[in-house]
PDB file of C-alpha atoms in Angstrom:
ATOM      1  CA  MET J   1     -74.408  26.643  54.052  1.00 61.00           C
ATOM      2  CA  GLU J   2     -75.393  30.306  54.408  1.00 57.00           C
ATOM      3  CA  LYS J   3     -72.374  31.336  52.271  1.00 57.00           C
ATOM      4  CA  THR J   4     -73.441  28.915  49.550  1.00 57.00           C
ATOM      5  CA  ILE J   5     -76.977  30.356  49.545  1.00 54.00           C
ATOM      6  CA  GLU J   6     -75.666  33.942  49.472  1.00 58.00           C
ATOM      7  CA  PHE J   7     -73.500  33.174  46.432  1.00 50.00           C
ATOM      8  CA  ILE J   8     -76.390  31.505  44.586  1.00 54.00           C
ATOM      9  CA  HIS J   9     -78.664  34.493  45.240  1.00 54.00           C
ATOM     10  CA  GLY J  10     -76.428  36.678  43.077  1.00 52.00           C
ATOM     11  CA  LYS J  11     -77.614  34.680  40.056  1.00 51.00           C
ATOM     12  CA  GLU J  12     -81.190  33.969  41.100  1.00 50.00           C
ATOM     13  CA  GLU J  13     -82.752  35.625  38.049  1.00 46.00           C
ATOM     14  CA  LYS J  14     -81.376  32.779  35.901  1.00 45.00           C
ATOM     15  CA  PHE J  15     -83.116  30.026  37.822  1.00 46.00           C
ATOM     16  CA  THR J  16     -86.026  27.866  36.776  1.00 57.00           C
ATOM     17  CA  THR J  17     -89.002  27.377  39.082  1.00 82.00           C
ATOM     18  CA  ARG J  18     -87.563  24.138  40.485  1.00 89.00           C
ATOM     19  CA  GLU J  19     -84.262  25.808  41.281  1.00 89.00           C
ATOM     20  CA  ILE J  20     -86.036  28.539  43.243  1.00 88.00           C
ATOM     21  CA  GLY J  21     -87.919  25.800  45.079  1.00 90.00           C
ATOM     22  CA  ILE J  22     -84.641  24.070  45.943  1.00 92.00           C
ATOM     23  CA  LEU J  23     -83.342  27.343  47.376  1.00 90.00           C
ATOM     24  CA  LYS J  24     -86.457  27.877  49.473  1.00 90.00           C
ATOM     25  CA  LEU J  25     -86.375  24.318  50.790  1.00 93.00           C
ATOM     26  CA  THR J  26     -82.711  24.822  51.715  1.00 93.00           C
ATOM     27  CA  LYS J  27     -83.553  28.051  53.549  1.00 91.00           C
ATOM     28  CA  ASN J  28     -86.187  26.161  55.533  1.00 92.00           C
ATOM     29  CA  LEU J  29     -83.533  23.621  56.472  1.00 94.00           C
ATOM     30  CA  ILE J  30     -81.125  26.348  57.625  1.00 93.00           C
ATOM     31  CA  GLU J  31     -83.826  27.846  59.864  1.00 93.00           C
ATOM     32  CA  CYS J  32     -84.356  24.415  61.448  1.00 94.00           C
ATOM     33  CA  PHE J  33     -80.591  24.104  62.050  1.00 94.00           C
ATOM     34  CA  SER J  34     -80.614  27.445  63.861  1.00 92.00           C
ATOM     35  CA  VAL J  35     -83.443  26.355  66.160  1.00 93.00           C
ATOM     36  CA  LEU J  36     -81.752  23.002  66.818  1.00 93.00           C
ATOM     37  CA  GLU J  37     -78.505  24.725  67.797  1.00 91.00           C
ATOM     38  CA  HIS J  38     -80.357  26.606  70.533  1.00 91.00           C
ATOM     39  CA  LEU J  39     -82.133  23.460  71.750  1.00 90.00           C
ATOM     40  CA  LEU J  40     -78.894  21.484  71.984  1.00 88.00           C
ATOM     41  CA  LYS J  41     -77.449  24.034  74.395  1.00 86.00           C
ATOM     42  CA  ASN J  42     -80.372  23.458  76.733  1.00 83.00           C
ATOM     43  CA  HIS J  43     -80.402  19.629  76.537  1.00 78.00           C
ATOM     44  CA  SER J  44     -84.157  19.659  75.878  1.00 81.00           C
ATOM     45  CA  LEU J  45     -84.538  16.088  74.617  1.00 83.00           C
ATOM     46  CA  GLN J  46     -88.199  16.307  73.599  1.00 86.00           C
ATOM     47  CA  ALA J  47     -87.580  19.422  71.546  1.00 90.00           C
ATOM     48  CA  ILE J  48     -84.203  18.201  70.178  1.00 90.00           C
ATOM     49  CA  LEU J  49     -85.542  14.932  68.798  1.00 90.00           C
ATOM     50  CA  SER J  50     -88.711  16.577  67.465  1.00 92.00           C
ATOM     51  CA  MET J  51     -86.670  19.208  65.614  1.00 94.00           C
ATOM     52  CA  HIS J  52     -84.139  16.607  64.492  1.00 93.00           C
ATOM     53  CA  ARG J  53     -86.959  14.586  62.940  1.00 93.00           C
ATOM     54  CA  THR J  54     -88.209  17.758  61.215  1.00 94.00           C
ATOM     55  CA  ILE J  55     -84.709  18.314  59.789  1.00 95.00           C
ATOM     56  CA  ILE J  56     -84.484  14.716  58.561  1.00 95.00           C
ATOM     57  CA  ASP J  57     -87.851  15.011  56.800  1.00 96.00           C
ATOM     58  CA  ASN J  58     -87.042  18.406  55.247  1.00 96.00           C
ATOM     59  CA  TYR J  59     -83.640  17.195  54.058  1.00 97.00           C
ATOM     60  CA  SER J  60     -85.099  14.001  52.574  1.00 97.00           C
ATOM     61  CA  VAL J  61     -87.689  15.948  50.560  1.00 97.00           C
ATOM     62  CA  LEU J  62     -85.006  18.389  49.369  1.00 97.00           C
ATOM     63  CA  TYR J  63     -82.785  15.490  48.290  1.00 97.00           C
ATOM     64  CA  LEU J  64     -85.634  13.783  46.409  1.00 97.00           C
ATOM     65  CA  ILE J  65     -86.579  16.994  44.569  1.00 96.00           C
ATOM     66  CA  THR J  66     -82.947  17.806  43.728  1.00 95.00           C
ATOM     67  CA  GLU J  67     -81.361  14.448  42.977  1.00 95.00           C
ATOM     68  CA  LYS J  68     -83.794  11.639  42.173  1.00 95.00           C
ATOM     69  CA  GLY J  69     -84.376  10.615  38.551  1.00 95.00           C
ATOM     70  CA  THR J  70     -83.806  12.148  35.136  1.00 95.00           C
ATOM     71  CA  LEU J  71     -84.171  15.892  34.565  1.00 94.00           C
ATOM     72  CA  LEU J  72     -87.657  15.314  33.129  1.00 95.00           C
ATOM     73  CA  GLU J  73     -88.680  13.217  36.152  1.00 96.00           C
ATOM     74  CA  LYS J  74     -87.329  15.880  38.517  1.00 95.00           C
ATOM     75  CA  ASP J  75     -89.311  18.635  36.791  1.00 94.00           C
ATOM     76  CA  ILE J  76     -92.508  16.556  36.775  1.00 96.00           C
ATOM     77  CA  ARG J  77     -92.001  15.556  40.405  1.00 96.00           C
ATOM     78  CA  TYR J  78     -91.539  19.188  41.426  1.00 94.00           C
ATOM     79  CA  LYS J  79     -94.728  20.287  39.617  1.00 93.00           C
ATOM     80  CA  LEU J  80     -96.649  17.464  41.334  1.00 96.00           C
ATOM     81  CA  PHE J  81     -95.080  18.516  44.648  1.00 95.00           C
ATOM     82  CA  LEU J  82     -96.434  22.054  44.182  1.00 92.00           C
ATOM     83  CA  LEU J  83     -99.810  20.844  42.912  1.00 92.00           C
ATOM     84  CA  ASP J  84    -100.217  18.638  45.985  1.00 93.00           C
ATOM     85  CA  ALA J  85     -99.360  21.629  48.194  1.00 91.00           C
ATOM     86  CA  ILE J  86    -101.839  23.872  46.381  1.00 89.00           C
ATOM     87  CA  ASN J  87    -104.635  21.316  46.731  1.00 88.00           C
ATOM     88  CA  SER J  88    -103.917  20.885  50.446  1.00 87.00           C
ATOM     89  CA  LYS J  89    -103.788  24.639  50.993  1.00 82.00           C
ATOM     90  CA  HIS J  90    -106.978  25.147  48.994  1.00 78.00           C
ATOM     91  CA  GLU J  91    -108.798  22.642  51.194  1.00 79.00           C
ATOM     92  CA  VAL J  92    -107.570  24.329  54.386  1.00 77.00           C
ATOM     93  CA  VAL J  93    -108.345  27.875  53.167  1.00 72.00           C
ATOM     94  CA  ASN J  94    -111.850  26.840  52.084  1.00 73.00           C
ATOM     95  CA  LYS J  95    -112.531  25.311  55.486  1.00 75.00           C
ATOM     96  CA  PHE J  96    -111.093  28.396  57.226  1.00 70.00           C
ATOM     97  CA  LYS J  97    -113.185  30.698  55.040  1.00 68.00           C
ATOM     98  CA  LYS J  98    -116.374  28.750  55.781  1.00 71.00           C
ATOM     99  CA  ASP J  99    -115.792  28.948  59.543  1.00 67.00           C
ATOM    100  CA  SER J 100    -114.668  32.591  59.347  1.00 63.00           C
ATOM    101  CA  GLU J 101    -117.957  33.657  57.785  1.00 64.00           C
ATOM    102  CA  LYS J 102    -119.544  33.109  61.186  1.00 63.00           C
ATOM    103  CA  ASP J 103    -117.347  35.917  62.547  1.00 63.00           C
ATOM    104  CA  PRO J 104    -116.617  38.333  59.660  1.00 54.00           C
ATOM    105  CA  LYS J 105    -115.127  40.994  61.924  1.00 57.00           C
ATOM    106  CA  LYS J 106    -112.382  38.700  63.136  1.00 58.00           C
ATOM    107  CA  TYR J 107    -110.919  37.633  59.798  1.00 57.00           C
ATOM    108  CA  ASN J 108    -110.164  39.329  56.495  1.00 61.00           C
ATOM    109  CA  LEU J 109    -112.300  37.354  54.056  1.00 57.00           C
ATOM    110  CA  GLU J 110    -111.078  39.433  51.118  1.00 62.00           C
ATOM    111  CA  ASP J 111    -107.536  38.157  51.674  1.00 65.00           C
ATOM    112  CA  ASN J 112    -108.871  34.593  51.825  1.00 66.00           C
ATOM    113  CA  ASN J 113    -110.677  35.068  48.506  1.00 72.00           C
ATOM    114  CA  LYS J 114    -107.504  36.428  46.892  1.00 76.00           C
ATOM    115  CA  ALA J 115    -105.543  33.436  48.186  1.00 73.00           C
ATOM    116  CA  ILE J 116    -108.124  31.019  46.763  1.00 76.00           C
ATOM    117  CA  GLU J 117    -108.133  32.767  43.370  1.00 82.00           C
ATOM    118  CA  LYS J 118    -104.340  32.676  43.189  1.00 80.00           C
ATOM    119  CA  ASP J 119    -104.273  28.979  44.109  1.00 81.00           C
ATOM    120  CA  LEU J 120    -106.874  28.142  41.462  1.00 85.00           C
ATOM    121  CA  ARG J 121    -104.836  29.959  38.784  1.00 87.00           C
ATOM    122  CA  ASN J 122    -101.690  28.076  39.797  1.00 85.00           C
ATOM    123  CA  LYS J 123    -103.594  24.791  39.922  1.00 89.00           C
ATOM    124  CA  ARG J 124    -104.891  25.260  36.370  1.00 91.00           C
ATOM    125  CA  LYS J 125    -101.401  26.118  35.144  1.00 90.00           C
ATOM    126  CA  PHE J 126     -99.722  23.083  36.708  1.00 90.00           C
ATOM    127  CA  ASN J 127    -102.503  20.760  35.552  1.00 93.00           C
ATOM    128  CA  LEU J 128    -102.156  22.006  31.976  1.00 94.00           C
ATOM    129  CA  ASP J 129     -98.370  21.579  32.092  1.00 93.00           C
ATOM    130  CA  LEU J 130     -98.636  18.060  33.488  1.00 96.00           C
ATOM    131  CA  GLU J 131    -101.428  16.989  31.118  1.00 96.00           C
ATOM    132  CA  LYS J 132     -98.964  17.538  28.252  1.00 96.00           C
ATOM    133  CA  PHE J 133     -96.658  14.927  29.787  1.00 96.00           C
ATOM    134  CA  VAL J 134     -99.604  12.543  30.155  1.00 96.00           C
ATOM    135  CA  ASN J 135    -100.569  13.048  26.490  1.00 96.00           C
ATOM    136  CA  ASN J 136     -96.948  12.447  25.446  1.00 95.00           C
ATOM    137  CA  LYS J 137     -96.929   9.205  27.499  1.00 95.00           C
ATOM    138  CA  GLN J 138     -94.189  10.580  29.756  1.00 96.00           C
ATOM    139  CA  LEU J 139     -96.379  10.526  32.877  1.00 96.00           C
ATOM    140  CA  ALA J 140     -99.068   8.087  34.049  1.00 96.00           C
ATOM    141  CA  LYS J 141    -102.526   9.670  34.331  1.00 96.00           C
ATOM    142  CA  ASN J 142    -103.202   8.268  37.817  1.00 96.00           C
ATOM    143  CA  ILE J 143     -99.981   9.765  39.174  1.00 97.00           C
ATOM    144  CA  LEU J 144    -101.306  13.188  38.137  1.00 96.00           C
ATOM    145  CA  THR J 145    -104.826  12.456  39.387  1.00 94.00           C
ATOM    146  CA  GLN J 146    -103.481  11.622  42.848  1.00 95.00           C
ATOM    147  CA  ASN J 147    -100.721  14.298  42.870  1.00 95.00           C
ATOM    148  CA  ASN J 148     -98.249  11.498  43.619  1.00 97.00           C
ATOM    149  CA  TRP J 149     -94.961  13.409  43.768  1.00 97.00           C
ATOM    150  CA  LYS J 150     -93.426  10.517  45.726  1.00 97.00           C
ATOM    151  CA  PHE J 151     -93.857   8.209  42.725  1.00 97.00           C
ATOM    152  CA  LYS J 152     -91.394   5.351  42.214  1.00 96.00           C
ATOM    153  CA  ASP J 153     -92.235   4.674  38.561  1.00 97.00           C
ATOM    154  CA  ILE J 154     -93.379   7.652  36.510  1.00 97.00           C
ATOM    155  CA  LEU J 155     -95.293   5.401  34.079  1.00 97.00           C
ATOM    156  CA  ASN J 156     -97.077   3.255  36.684  1.00 96.00           C
ATOM    157  CA  ASN J 157    -100.781   3.872  36.005  1.00 94.00           C
ATOM    158  CA  GLY J 158    -102.203   1.757  38.850  1.00 92.00           C
ATOM    159  CA  LYS J 159    -105.460   3.051  40.294  1.00 89.00           C
ATOM    160  CA  GLN J 160    -104.111   2.563  43.807  1.00 87.00           C
ATOM    161  CA  GLN J 161    -100.863   4.535  43.892  1.00 89.00           C
ATOM    162  CA  ASN J 162     -99.842   3.392  47.396  1.00 91.00           C
ATOM    163  CA  LYS J 163     -97.495   0.740  46.000  1.00 93.00           C
ATOM    164  CA  ASN J 164     -96.017   3.338  43.661  1.00 97.00           C
ATOM    165  CA  ARG J 165     -95.329   5.845  46.448  1.00 96.00           C
ATOM    166  CA  TYR J 166     -92.144   6.144  48.514  1.00 96.00           C
ATOM    167  CA  ASN J 167     -92.724   6.044  52.272  1.00 94.00           C
ATOM    168  CA  TRP J 168     -90.598   8.056  54.709  1.00 93.00           C
ATOM    169  CA  ILE J 169     -88.034   5.304  55.287  1.00 93.00           C
ATOM    170  CA  ASP J 170     -87.672   4.993  51.491  1.00 95.00           C
ATOM    171  CA  LEU J 171     -87.080   8.749  51.276  1.00 96.00           C
ATOM    172  CA  TYR J 172     -84.478   8.628  54.060  1.00 95.00           C
ATOM    173  CA  GLN J 173     -82.549   5.912  52.272  1.00 94.00           C
ATOM    174  CA  ILE J 174     -82.756   7.732  48.920  1.00 96.00           C
ATOM    175  CA  ALA J 175     -81.236  10.692  50.789  1.00 96.00           C
ATOM    176  CA  ARG J 176     -78.303   8.411  51.746  1.00 95.00           C
ATOM    177  CA  ILE J 177     -79.326   7.935  55.374  1.00 94.00           C
ATOM    178  CA  PRO J 178     -78.277   4.395  56.414  1.00 91.00           C
ATOM    179  CA  GLU J 179     -81.035   1.880  57.101  1.00 89.00           C
ATOM    180  CA  HIS J 180     -80.397   1.617  60.857  1.00 87.00           C
ATOM    181  CA  HIS J 181     -80.573   5.417  61.228  1.00 87.00           C
ATOM    182  CA  SER J 182     -83.686   5.562  59.028  1.00 89.00           C
ATOM    183  CA  PHE J 183     -85.464   3.044  61.222  1.00 87.00           C
ATOM    184  CA  VAL J 184     -84.604   4.948  64.422  1.00 86.00           C
ATOM    185  CA  PHE J 185     -85.711   8.307  62.979  1.00 87.00           C
ATOM    186  CA  GLN J 186     -89.025   6.897  61.772  1.00 85.00           C
ATOM    187  CA  LYS J 187     -89.913   4.602  64.669  1.00 81.00           C
ATOM    188  CA  TYR J 188     -88.249   6.184  67.724  1.00 83.00           C
ATOM    189  CA  TYR J 189     -87.986   9.904  67.038  1.00 85.00           C
ATOM    190  CA  SER J 190     -91.633   9.913  65.938  1.00 85.00           C
ATOM    191  CA  SER J 191     -92.608   9.100  69.518  1.00 83.00           C
ATOM    192  CA  PHE J 192     -91.115  12.419  70.626  1.00 82.00           C
ATOM    193  CA  THR J 193     -92.499  14.355  67.661  1.00 84.00           C
ATOM    194  CA  HIS J 194     -96.031  13.122  68.349  1.00 84.00           C
ATOM    195  CA  GLY J 195     -95.821  12.958  72.160  1.00 81.00           C
ATOM    196  CA  LEU J 196     -96.237   9.185  72.391  1.00 80.00           C
ATOM    197  CA  GLY J 197     -95.381   6.927  75.327  1.00 79.00           C
ATOM    198  CA  LEU J 198     -91.662   6.507  74.601  1.00 72.00           C
ATOM    199  CA  SER J 199     -91.179  10.243  75.023  1.00 72.00           C
ATOM    200  CA  ILE J 200     -91.666  10.019  78.802  1.00 76.00           C
ATOM    201  CA  PHE J 201     -89.071   7.298  79.440  1.00 76.00           C
ATOM    202  CA  THR J 202     -85.742   8.908  78.503  1.00 61.00           C
ATOM    203  CA  ARG J 203     -84.874  11.744  80.844  1.00 64.00           C
ATOM    204  CA  GLU J 204     -81.649  10.947  82.771  1.00 69.00           C
ATOM    205  CA  GLU J 205     -78.485  12.806  81.708  1.00 64.00           C
ATOM    206  CA  ASN J 206     -76.644   9.589  80.749  1.00 69.00           C
ATOM    207  CA  GLU J 207     -79.587   8.644  78.487  1.00 72.00           C
ATOM    208  CA  ILE J 208     -79.794  12.066  76.846  1.00 75.00           C
ATOM    209  CA  LEU J 209     -76.109  12.521  75.932  1.00 78.00           C
ATOM    210  CA  PRO J 210     -75.958   9.734  73.288  1.00 79.00           C
ATOM    211  CA  PHE J 211     -78.897  11.339  71.478  1.00 80.00           C
ATOM    212  CA  ILE J 212     -77.196  14.731  71.554  1.00 83.00           C
ATOM    213  CA  ALA J 213     -73.966  13.231  70.169  1.00 86.00           C
ATOM    214  CA  THR J 214     -75.912  11.483  67.381  1.00 87.00           C
ATOM    215  CA  THR J 215     -77.764  14.694  66.574  1.00 89.00           C
ATOM    216  CA  TYR J 216     -74.484  16.629  66.170  1.00 90.00           C
ATOM    217  CA  THR J 217     -73.083  13.923  63.870  1.00 91.00           C
ATOM    218  CA  THR J 218     -76.125  13.452  61.653  1.00 93.00           C
ATOM    219  CA  THR J 219     -76.907  17.164  61.265  1.00 93.00           C
ATOM    220  CA  ALA J 220     -73.264  17.818  60.322  1.00 92.00           C
ATOM    221  CA  LEU J 221     -73.516  15.113  57.658  1.00 94.00           C
ATOM    222  CA  ILE J 222     -76.820  16.496  56.380  1.00 95.00           C
ATOM    223  CA  GLY J 223     -75.344  19.998  56.191  1.00 93.00           C
ATOM    224  CA  THR J 224     -72.264  18.757  54.332  1.00 93.00           C
ATOM    225  CA  ILE J 225     -74.240  16.663  51.827  1.00 94.00           C
ATOM    226  CA  THR J 226     -76.653  19.549  51.230  1.00 94.00           C
ATOM    227  CA  ILE J 227     -73.773  21.943  50.471  1.00 91.00           C
ATOM    228  CA  GLU J 228     -72.209  19.396  48.105  1.00 90.00           C
ATOM    229  CA  MET J 229     -75.592  18.924  46.422  1.00 92.00           C
ATOM    230  CA  LEU J 230     -76.068  22.684  45.944  1.00 90.00           C
ATOM    231  CA  ILE J 231     -72.536  23.125  44.568  1.00 89.00           C
ATOM    232  CA  LYS J 232     -73.164  20.351  42.059  1.00 89.00           C
ATOM    233  CA  HIS J 233     -76.670  21.464  41.088  1.00 88.00           C
ATOM    234  CA  PHE J 234     -75.913  25.171  40.687  1.00 86.00           C
ATOM    235  CA  LYS J 235     -72.403  24.563  39.272  1.00 84.00           C
ATOM    236  CA  ILE J 236     -70.786  26.771  41.905  1.00 80.00           C
ATOM    237  CA  ASN J 237     -67.115  27.680  41.642  1.00 75.00           C
ATOM    238  CA  THR J 238     -66.056  27.176  45.270  1.00 68.00           C
ATOM    239  CA  ARG J 239     -63.135  29.597  44.968  1.00 68.00           C
ATOM    240  CA  LYS J 240     -65.300  32.424  43.641  1.00 66.00           C
ATOM    241  CA  ALA J 241     -67.865  31.675  46.330  1.00 63.00           C
ATOM    242  CA  ASN J 242     -65.094  31.927  48.946  1.00 65.00           C
ATOM    243  CA  LEU J 243     -66.157  28.682  50.597  1.00 69.00           C
ATOM    244  CA  SER J 244     -64.066  26.849  53.182  1.00 68.00           C
ATOM    245  CA  LYS J 245     -60.948  25.054  51.913  1.00 70.00           C
ATOM    246  CA  ASN J 246     -61.840  22.137  54.181  1.00 75.00           C
ATOM    247  CA  LEU J 247     -65.008  21.391  52.246  1.00 78.00           C
ATOM    248  CA  GLU J 248     -63.413  18.748  50.053  1.00 80.00           C
ATOM    249  CA  SER J 249     -62.265  16.659  53.009  1.00 85.00           C
ATOM    250  CA  SER J 250     -65.721  17.095  54.585  1.00 88.00           C
ATOM    251  CA  PHE J 251     -67.331  15.769  51.384  1.00 87.00           C
ATOM    252  CA  VAL J 252     -65.018  12.743  51.378  1.00 88.00           C
ATOM    253  CA  TYR J 253     -65.867  12.023  55.022  1.00 87.00           C
ATOM    254  CA  ALA J 254     -69.623  12.377  54.429  1.00 91.00           C
ATOM    255  CA  ASN J 255     -69.503  10.164  51.350  1.00 90.00           C
ATOM    256  CA  LYS J 256     -67.647   7.513  53.314  1.00 92.00           C
ATOM    257  CA  LEU J 257     -70.226   7.434  56.134  1.00 90.00           C
ATOM    258  CA  TRP J 258     -73.323   7.991  53.987  1.00 93.00           C
ATOM    259  CA  PRO J 259     -72.316   6.869  50.486  1.00 91.00           C
ATOM    260  CA  SER J 260     -74.206   8.052  47.429  1.00 85.00           C
ATOM    261  CA  THR J 261     -76.406   5.495  45.693  1.00 72.00           C
ATOM    262  CA  ASN J 262     -76.314   7.492  42.447  1.00 59.00           C
ATOM    263  CA  SER J 263     -80.081   7.368  42.377  1.00 53.00           C
TER     264      SER J 263
END
């Protein structure tokens, strides 16, 4: 995957905002893979399953942003994705700034103010861009109002967007993860991620090994599908990029186990 990213970087100046976002999301995924590799060597089940769940979530978001819907829907979804992030960050920074004022020597309030100003500029820009789609009846107003980047139907204008929002299991299945795996990742791995009761039961070596084997298999599939997705999206010539000659057979294998839904 690193080779694919390196090749893409040579042409980065040609990318749109969404394409740069796809690259950054992929880099985040690679960093998670590196951490997981270290954890697997130490058989640390709590950390392995927590990081594995992080990888699944990151991959599912990347797949949704890259693959789901028409080009227009993808661009709108990505802008909503960023707008939601900006609003969340703005809320956190404001709260941090308010608490920091009690101890001005400890924190750099000027940096906080700059961050807030930058976020507000970006927020205005994205809102203006998205309002055009609303006015052209290409985007429902309530989807924009609620920053619903997980929308199912781009024209669903329901006041309560919960029914028009993909949940995590939906996102896993959009990202080609089979239903039985999706259920385990959401219901079982979450116990380890959040330190719930199930996380204290599995500790014997014979109980840990099946999870490690599953982690190797699923992360290999995620890596393979992500590379295939990047090659397709960025129209990479695999020979020029000097990628492995075994990639094609890896793609066939991944598509057999986790078939594409062409969604």
